[in-house]
mmCIF file of C-alpha atoms in Angstrom:
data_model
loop_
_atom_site.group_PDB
_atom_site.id
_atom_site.type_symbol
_atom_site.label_atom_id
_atom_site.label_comp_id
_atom_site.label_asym_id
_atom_site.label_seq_id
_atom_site.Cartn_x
_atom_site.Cartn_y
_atom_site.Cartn_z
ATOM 1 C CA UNK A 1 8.227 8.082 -31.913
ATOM 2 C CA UNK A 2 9.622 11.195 -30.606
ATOM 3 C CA UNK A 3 10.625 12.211 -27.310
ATOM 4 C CA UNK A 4 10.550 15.154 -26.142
ATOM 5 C CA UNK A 5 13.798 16.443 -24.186
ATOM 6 C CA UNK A 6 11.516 17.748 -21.328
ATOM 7 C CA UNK A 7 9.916 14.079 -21.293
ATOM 8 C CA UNK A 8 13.864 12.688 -21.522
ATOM 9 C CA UNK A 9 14.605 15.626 -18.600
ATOM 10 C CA UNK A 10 11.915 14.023 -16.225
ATOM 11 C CA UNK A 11 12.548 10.308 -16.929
ATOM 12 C CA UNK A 12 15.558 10.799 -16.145
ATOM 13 C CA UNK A 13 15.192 12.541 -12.816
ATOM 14 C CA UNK A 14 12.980 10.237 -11.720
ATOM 15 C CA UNK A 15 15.426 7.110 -12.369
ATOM 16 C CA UNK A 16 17.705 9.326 -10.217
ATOM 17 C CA UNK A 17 15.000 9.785 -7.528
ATOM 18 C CA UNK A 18 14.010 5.705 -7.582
ATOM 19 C CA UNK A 19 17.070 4.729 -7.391
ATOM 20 C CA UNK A 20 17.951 6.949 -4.397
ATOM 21 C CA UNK A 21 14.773 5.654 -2.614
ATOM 22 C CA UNK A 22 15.640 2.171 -2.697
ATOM 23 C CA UNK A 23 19.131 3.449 -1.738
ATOM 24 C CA UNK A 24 18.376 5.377 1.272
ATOM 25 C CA UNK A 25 15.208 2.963 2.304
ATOM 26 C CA UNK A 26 17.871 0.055 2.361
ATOM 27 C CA UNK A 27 21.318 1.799 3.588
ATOM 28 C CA UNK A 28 19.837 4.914 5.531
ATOM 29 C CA UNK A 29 21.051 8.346 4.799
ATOM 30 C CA UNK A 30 24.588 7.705 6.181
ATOM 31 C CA UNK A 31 25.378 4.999 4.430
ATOM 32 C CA UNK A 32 24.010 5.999 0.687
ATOM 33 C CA UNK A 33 26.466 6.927 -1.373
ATOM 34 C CA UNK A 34 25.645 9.096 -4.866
ATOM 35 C CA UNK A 35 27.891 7.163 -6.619
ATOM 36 C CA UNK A 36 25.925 3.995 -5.909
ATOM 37 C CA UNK A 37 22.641 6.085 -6.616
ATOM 38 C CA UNK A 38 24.134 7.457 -10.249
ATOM 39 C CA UNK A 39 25.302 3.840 -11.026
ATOM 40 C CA UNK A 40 21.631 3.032 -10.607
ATOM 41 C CA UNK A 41 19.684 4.815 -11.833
ATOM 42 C CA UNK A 42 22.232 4.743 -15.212
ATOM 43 C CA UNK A 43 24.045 8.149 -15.486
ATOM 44 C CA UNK A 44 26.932 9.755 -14.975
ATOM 45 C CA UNK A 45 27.957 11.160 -11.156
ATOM 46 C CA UNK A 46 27.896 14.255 -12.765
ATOM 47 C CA UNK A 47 24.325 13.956 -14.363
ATOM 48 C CA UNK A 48 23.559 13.349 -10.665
ATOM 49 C CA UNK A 49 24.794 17.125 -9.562
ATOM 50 C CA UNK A 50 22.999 18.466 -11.977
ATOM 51 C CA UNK A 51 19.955 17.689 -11.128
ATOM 52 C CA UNK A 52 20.080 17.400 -7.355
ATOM 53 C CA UNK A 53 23.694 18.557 -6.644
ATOM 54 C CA UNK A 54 23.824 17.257 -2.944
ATOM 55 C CA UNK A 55 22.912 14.233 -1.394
ATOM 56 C CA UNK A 56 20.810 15.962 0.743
ATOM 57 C CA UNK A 57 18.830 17.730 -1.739
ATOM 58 C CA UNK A 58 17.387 14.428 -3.078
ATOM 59 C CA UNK A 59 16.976 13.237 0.461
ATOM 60 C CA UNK A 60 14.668 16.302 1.136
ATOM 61 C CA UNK A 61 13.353 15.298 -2.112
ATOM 62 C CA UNK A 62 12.347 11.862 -1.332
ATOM 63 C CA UNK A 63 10.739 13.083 1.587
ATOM 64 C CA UNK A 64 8.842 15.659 0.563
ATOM 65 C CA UNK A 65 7.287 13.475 -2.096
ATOM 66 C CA UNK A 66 5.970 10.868 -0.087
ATOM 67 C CA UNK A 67 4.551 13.577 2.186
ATOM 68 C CA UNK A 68 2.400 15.682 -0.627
ATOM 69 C CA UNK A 69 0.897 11.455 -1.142
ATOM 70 C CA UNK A 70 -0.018 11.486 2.178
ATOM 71 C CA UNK A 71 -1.132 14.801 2.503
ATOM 72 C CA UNK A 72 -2.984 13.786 -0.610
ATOM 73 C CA UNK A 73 -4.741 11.360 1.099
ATOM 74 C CA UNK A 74 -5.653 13.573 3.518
ATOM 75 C CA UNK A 75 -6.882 15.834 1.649
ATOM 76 C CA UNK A 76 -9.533 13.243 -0.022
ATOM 77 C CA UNK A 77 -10.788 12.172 3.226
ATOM 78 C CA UNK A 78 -11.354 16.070 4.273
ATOM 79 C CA UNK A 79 -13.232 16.247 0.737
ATOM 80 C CA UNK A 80 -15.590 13.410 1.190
ATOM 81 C CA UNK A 81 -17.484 15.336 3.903
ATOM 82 C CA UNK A 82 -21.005 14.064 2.428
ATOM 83 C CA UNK A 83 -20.076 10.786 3.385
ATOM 84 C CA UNK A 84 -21.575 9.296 6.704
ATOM 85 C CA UNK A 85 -18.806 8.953 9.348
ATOM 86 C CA UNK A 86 -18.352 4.824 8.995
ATOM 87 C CA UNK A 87 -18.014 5.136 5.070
ATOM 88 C CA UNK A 88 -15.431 8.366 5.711
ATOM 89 C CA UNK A 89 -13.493 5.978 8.222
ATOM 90 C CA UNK A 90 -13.656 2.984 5.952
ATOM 91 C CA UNK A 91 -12.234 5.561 3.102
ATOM 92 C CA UNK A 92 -9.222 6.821 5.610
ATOM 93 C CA UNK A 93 -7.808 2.593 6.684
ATOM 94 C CA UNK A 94 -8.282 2.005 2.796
ATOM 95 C CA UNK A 95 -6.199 4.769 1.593
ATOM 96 C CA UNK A 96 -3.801 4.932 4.343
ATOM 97 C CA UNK A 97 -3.093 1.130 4.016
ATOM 98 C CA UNK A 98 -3.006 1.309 0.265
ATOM 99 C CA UNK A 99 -0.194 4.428 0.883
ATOM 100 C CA UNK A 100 1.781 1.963 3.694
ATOM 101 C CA UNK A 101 1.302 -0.926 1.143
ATOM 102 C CA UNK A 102 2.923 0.506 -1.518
ATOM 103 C CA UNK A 103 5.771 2.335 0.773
ATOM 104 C CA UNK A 104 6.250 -0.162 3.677
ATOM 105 C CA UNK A 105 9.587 0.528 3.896
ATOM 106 C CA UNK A 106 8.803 4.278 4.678
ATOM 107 C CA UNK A 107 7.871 3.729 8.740
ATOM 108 C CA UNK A 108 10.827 2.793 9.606
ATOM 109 C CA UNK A 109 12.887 5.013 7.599
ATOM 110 C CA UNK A 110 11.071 8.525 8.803
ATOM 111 C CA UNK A 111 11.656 6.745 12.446
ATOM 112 C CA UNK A 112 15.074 6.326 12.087
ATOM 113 C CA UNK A 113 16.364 8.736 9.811
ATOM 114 C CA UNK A 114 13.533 11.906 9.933
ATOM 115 C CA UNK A 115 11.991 11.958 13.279
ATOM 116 C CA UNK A 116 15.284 12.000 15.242
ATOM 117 C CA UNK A 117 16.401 15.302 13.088
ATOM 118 C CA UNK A 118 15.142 18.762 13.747
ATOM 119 C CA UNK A 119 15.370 20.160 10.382
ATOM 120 C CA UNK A 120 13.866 16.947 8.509
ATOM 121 C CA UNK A 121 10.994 16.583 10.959
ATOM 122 C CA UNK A 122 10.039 20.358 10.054
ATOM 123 C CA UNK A 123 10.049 19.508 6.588
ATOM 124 C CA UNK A 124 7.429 16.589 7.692
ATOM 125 C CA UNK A 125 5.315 18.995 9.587
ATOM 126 C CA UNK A 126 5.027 21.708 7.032
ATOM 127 C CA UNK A 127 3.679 19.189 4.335
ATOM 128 C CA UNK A 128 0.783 18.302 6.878
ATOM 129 C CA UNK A 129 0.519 20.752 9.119
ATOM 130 C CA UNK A 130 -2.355 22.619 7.820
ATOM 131 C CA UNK A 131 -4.750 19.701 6.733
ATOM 132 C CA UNK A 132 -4.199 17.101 9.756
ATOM 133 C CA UNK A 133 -6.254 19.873 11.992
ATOM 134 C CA UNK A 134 -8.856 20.315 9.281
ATOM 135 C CA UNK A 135 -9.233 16.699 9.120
ATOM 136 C CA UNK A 136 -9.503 15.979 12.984
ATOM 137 C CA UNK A 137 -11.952 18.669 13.244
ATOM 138 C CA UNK A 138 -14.279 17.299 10.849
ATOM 139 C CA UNK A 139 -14.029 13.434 12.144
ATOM 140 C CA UNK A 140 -14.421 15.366 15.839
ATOM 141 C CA UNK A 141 -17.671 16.990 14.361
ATOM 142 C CA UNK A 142 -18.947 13.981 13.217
ATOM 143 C CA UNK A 143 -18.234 11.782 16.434
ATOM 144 C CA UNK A 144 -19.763 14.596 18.842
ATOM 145 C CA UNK A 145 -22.908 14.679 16.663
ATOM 146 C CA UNK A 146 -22.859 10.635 16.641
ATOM 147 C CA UNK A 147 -22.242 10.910 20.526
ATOM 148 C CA UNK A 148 -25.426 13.294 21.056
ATOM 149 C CA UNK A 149 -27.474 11.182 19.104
ATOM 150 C CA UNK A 150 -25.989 7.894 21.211
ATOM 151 C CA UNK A 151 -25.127 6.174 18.698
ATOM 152 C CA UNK A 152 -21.154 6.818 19.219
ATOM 153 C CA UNK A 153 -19.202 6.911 22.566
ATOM 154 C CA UNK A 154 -17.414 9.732 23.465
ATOM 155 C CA UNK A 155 -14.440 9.681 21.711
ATOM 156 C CA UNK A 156 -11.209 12.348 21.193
ATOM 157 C CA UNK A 157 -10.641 12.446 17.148
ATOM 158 C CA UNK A 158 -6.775 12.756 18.021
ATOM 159 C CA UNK A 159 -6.936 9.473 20.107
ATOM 160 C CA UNK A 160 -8.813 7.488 16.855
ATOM 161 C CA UNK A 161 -6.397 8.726 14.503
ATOM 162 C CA UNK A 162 -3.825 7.806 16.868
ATOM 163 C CA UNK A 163 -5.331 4.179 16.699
ATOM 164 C CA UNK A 164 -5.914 3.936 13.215
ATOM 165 C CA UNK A 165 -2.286 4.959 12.011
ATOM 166 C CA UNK A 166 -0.941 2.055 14.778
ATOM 167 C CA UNK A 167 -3.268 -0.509 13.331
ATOM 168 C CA UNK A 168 -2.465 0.542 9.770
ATOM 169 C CA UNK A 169 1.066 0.748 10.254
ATOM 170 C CA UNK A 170 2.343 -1.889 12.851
ATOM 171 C CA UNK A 171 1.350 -4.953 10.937
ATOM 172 C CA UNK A 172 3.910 -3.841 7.880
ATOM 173 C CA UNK A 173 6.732 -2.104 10.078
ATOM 174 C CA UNK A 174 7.083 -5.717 11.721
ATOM 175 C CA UNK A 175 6.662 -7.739 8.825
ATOM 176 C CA UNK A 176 9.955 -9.656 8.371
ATOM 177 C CA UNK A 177 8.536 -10.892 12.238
ATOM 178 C CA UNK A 178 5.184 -11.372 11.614
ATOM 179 C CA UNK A 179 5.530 -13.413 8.350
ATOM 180 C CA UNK A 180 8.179 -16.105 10.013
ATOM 181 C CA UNK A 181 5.806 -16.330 13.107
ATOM 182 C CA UNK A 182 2.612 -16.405 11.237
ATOM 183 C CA UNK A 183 4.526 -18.772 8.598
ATOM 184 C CA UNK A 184 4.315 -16.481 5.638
ATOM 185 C CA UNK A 185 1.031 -15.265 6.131
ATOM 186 C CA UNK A 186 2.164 -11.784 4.818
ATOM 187 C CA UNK A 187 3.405 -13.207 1.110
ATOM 188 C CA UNK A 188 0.548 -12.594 -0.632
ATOM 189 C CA UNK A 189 0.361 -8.753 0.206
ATOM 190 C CA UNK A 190 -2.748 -8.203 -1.870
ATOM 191 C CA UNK A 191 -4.755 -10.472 0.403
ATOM 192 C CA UNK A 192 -3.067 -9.378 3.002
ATOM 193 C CA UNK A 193 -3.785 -6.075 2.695
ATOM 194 C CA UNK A 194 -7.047 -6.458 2.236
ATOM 195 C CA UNK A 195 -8.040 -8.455 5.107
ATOM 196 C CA UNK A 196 -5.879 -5.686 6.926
ATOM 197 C CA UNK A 197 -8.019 -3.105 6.202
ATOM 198 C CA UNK A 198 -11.232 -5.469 7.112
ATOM 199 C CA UNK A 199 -10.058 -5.824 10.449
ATOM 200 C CA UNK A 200 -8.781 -2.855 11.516
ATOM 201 C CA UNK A 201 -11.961 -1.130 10.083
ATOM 202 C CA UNK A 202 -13.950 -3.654 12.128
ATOM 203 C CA UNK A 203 -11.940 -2.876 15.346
ATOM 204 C CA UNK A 204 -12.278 0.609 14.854
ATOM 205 C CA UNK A 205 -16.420 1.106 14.367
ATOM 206 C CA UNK A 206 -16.214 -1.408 17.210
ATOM 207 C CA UNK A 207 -14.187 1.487 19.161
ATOM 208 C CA UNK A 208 -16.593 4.197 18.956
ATOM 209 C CA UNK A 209 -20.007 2.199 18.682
ATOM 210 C CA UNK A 210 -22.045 3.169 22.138
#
């Protein structure tokens, strides 16, 4: 079979970009070296310039990618407006613990290597800055109407999402913890997942239920 060199182009990129994930998730941005990442991900430090030519570059890279998944994600849960609030909430700890499940390493790294840095935390904010107020609005919409109609307490959108994201996240930023103290409950991360996003669904309906 043929292979196209646009399809040979991109596979090879993204080797480039994997390996400088697990690179920068493990050693920080600091201590990755592009020599490491080229060695890798199979090519030459050269083939590495060409594509990215700074270490930097891929680092913005990195980031920006796992910010357009979460925005993403986002962007579904603004889109599923027909769905009644619960269902839209349920939808939200799903996705976002899928996203967390499949990047657990990425807490911790936008802690300590994004959200102490001016210029990379900007680069965070403009991927999400115009759909995380679109998607508060609608959730506050929906949990005024819910409070009018008593069925919901009177609750600030900004404050749920607040406790959603800790729920979500906590649980896998602390994991090398949490599986020695709950003696490896965390090794099948399927399960675990999924009993994750039972419970901290659960906890929040039992938040805003009046």
């Amino acid at each position: 079979m043929n292979v196209s060199p646009q399809n040979i182009e991109q596979t090879t990129e993204q080797k480039i970009i994997e390996a400088a994930q697990a690179e920068f998730m493990t050693k920080g941005y600091d201590g990755a070296r592009t020599t490491v990442i080229a060695a890798k991900a199979g090519v030459t430090h050269a083939m590495f310039h060409y594509y990215f030519r700074t270490k930097e570059k891929i680092f913005e890279k990195i980031i920006s990618q796992k910010m357009e998944l979460l925005t993403s994600l986002i962007k579904e849960s603004i889109a599923s407006t027909n769905l009644p609030l619960e269902e839209k909430l349920r939808h939200i700890i799903d996705r976002h613990i899928d996203f967390i499940a499949d990047n657990p390493e990425l807490p911790g790294f936008l802690m300590r290597e994004v959200f102490g840095n001016s210029e990379r935390l900007n680069l965070v904010r403009s991927k999400i800055e115009n759909v995380a107020p679109l998607l508060i609005a609608n959730l506050q919409s929906e949990l005024d109407n819910g409070y009018q109609e008593g069925r919901y307490r009177k609750i600030d959108a900004r404050m749920l999402l607040i406790d959603i994201i800790s729920l979500n996240v906590f649980a896998f930023m602390a994991a090398p913890l949490v599986n020695v103290v709950l003696s490896g409950f965390m090794d099948d991360k399927k399960t675990f997942s999924e009993h994750r996003k039972n419970e901290n669904f659960d906890t929040i309906i039992r938040k805003i239920k009046a």
